Short mmCIF file of N, CA and C in Angstrom, two decimals:
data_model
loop_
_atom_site.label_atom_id
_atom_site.label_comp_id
_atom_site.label_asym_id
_atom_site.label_seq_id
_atom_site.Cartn_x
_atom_site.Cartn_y
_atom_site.Cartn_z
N UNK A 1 42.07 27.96 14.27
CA UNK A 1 42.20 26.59 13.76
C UNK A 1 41.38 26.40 12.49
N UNK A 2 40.39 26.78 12.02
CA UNK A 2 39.53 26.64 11.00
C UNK A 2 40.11 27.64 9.87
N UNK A 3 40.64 28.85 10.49
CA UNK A 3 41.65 29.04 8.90
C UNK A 3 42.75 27.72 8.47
N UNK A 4 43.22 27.64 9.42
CA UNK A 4 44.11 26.35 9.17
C UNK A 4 43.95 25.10 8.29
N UNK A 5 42.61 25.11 8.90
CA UNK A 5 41.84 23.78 8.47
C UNK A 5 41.19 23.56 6.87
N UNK A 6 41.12 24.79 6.51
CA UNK A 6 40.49 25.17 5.21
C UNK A 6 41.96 24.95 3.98
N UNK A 7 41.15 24.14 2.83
CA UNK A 7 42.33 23.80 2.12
C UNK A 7 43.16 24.90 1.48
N UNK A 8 42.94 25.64 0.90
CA UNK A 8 43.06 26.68 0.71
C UNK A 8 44.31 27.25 1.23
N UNK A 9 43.94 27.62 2.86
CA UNK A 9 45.12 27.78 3.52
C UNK A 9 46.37 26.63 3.69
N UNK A 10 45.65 25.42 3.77
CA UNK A 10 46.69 24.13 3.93
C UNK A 10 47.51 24.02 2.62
N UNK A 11 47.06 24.38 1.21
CA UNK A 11 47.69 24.30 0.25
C UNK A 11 48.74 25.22 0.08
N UNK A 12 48.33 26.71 0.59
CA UNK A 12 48.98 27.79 0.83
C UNK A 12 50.54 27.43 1.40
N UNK A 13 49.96 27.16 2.55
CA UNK A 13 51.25 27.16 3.62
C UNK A 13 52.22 25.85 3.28
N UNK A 14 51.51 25.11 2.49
CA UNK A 14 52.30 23.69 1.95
C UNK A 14 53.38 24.03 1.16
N UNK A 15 52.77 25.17 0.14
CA UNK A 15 53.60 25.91 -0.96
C UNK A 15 55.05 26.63 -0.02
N UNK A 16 54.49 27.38 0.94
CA UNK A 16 55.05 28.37 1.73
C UNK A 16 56.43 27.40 1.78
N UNK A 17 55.92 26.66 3.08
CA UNK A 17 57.01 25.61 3.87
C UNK A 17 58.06 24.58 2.58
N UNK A 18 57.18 24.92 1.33
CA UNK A 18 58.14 24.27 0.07
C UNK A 18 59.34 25.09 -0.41
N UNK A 19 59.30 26.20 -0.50
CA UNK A 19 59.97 27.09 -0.84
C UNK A 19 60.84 27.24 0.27
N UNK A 20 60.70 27.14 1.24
CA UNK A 20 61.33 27.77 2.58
C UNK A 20 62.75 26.62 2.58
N UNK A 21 61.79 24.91 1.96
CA UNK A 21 63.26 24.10 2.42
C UNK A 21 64.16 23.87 1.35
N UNK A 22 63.39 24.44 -0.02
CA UNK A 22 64.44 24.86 -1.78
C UNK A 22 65.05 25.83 -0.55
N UNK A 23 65.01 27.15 -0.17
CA UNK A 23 66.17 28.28 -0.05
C UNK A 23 67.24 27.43 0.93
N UNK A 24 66.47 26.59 1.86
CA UNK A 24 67.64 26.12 2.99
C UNK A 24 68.54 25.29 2.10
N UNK A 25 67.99 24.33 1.10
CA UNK A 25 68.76 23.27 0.56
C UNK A 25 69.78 24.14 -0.40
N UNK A 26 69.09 25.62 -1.00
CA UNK A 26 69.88 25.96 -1.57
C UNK A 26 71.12 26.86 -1.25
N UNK A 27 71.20 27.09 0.29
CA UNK A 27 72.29 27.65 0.25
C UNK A 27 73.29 26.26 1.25
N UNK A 28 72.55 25.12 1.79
CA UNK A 28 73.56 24.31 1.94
C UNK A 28 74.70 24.13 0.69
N UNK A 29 74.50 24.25 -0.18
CA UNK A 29 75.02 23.83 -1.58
C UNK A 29 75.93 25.08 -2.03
#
């Protein structure tokens, strides 16, 4: 939980989960 918690990682995985819903949106299309 404290990797989690660290911004660092929260910014990380923010990026991650951003990209993840561009590829979904982009192959709805």
């Amino acid at each position: 939980e404290a990797m989690i918690a660290s911004p660092e990682c929260r910014s990380y995985y923010s990026l991650n989960n951003f990209r993840s819903i561009l590829d979904f949106i982009s192959n709805l299309l």
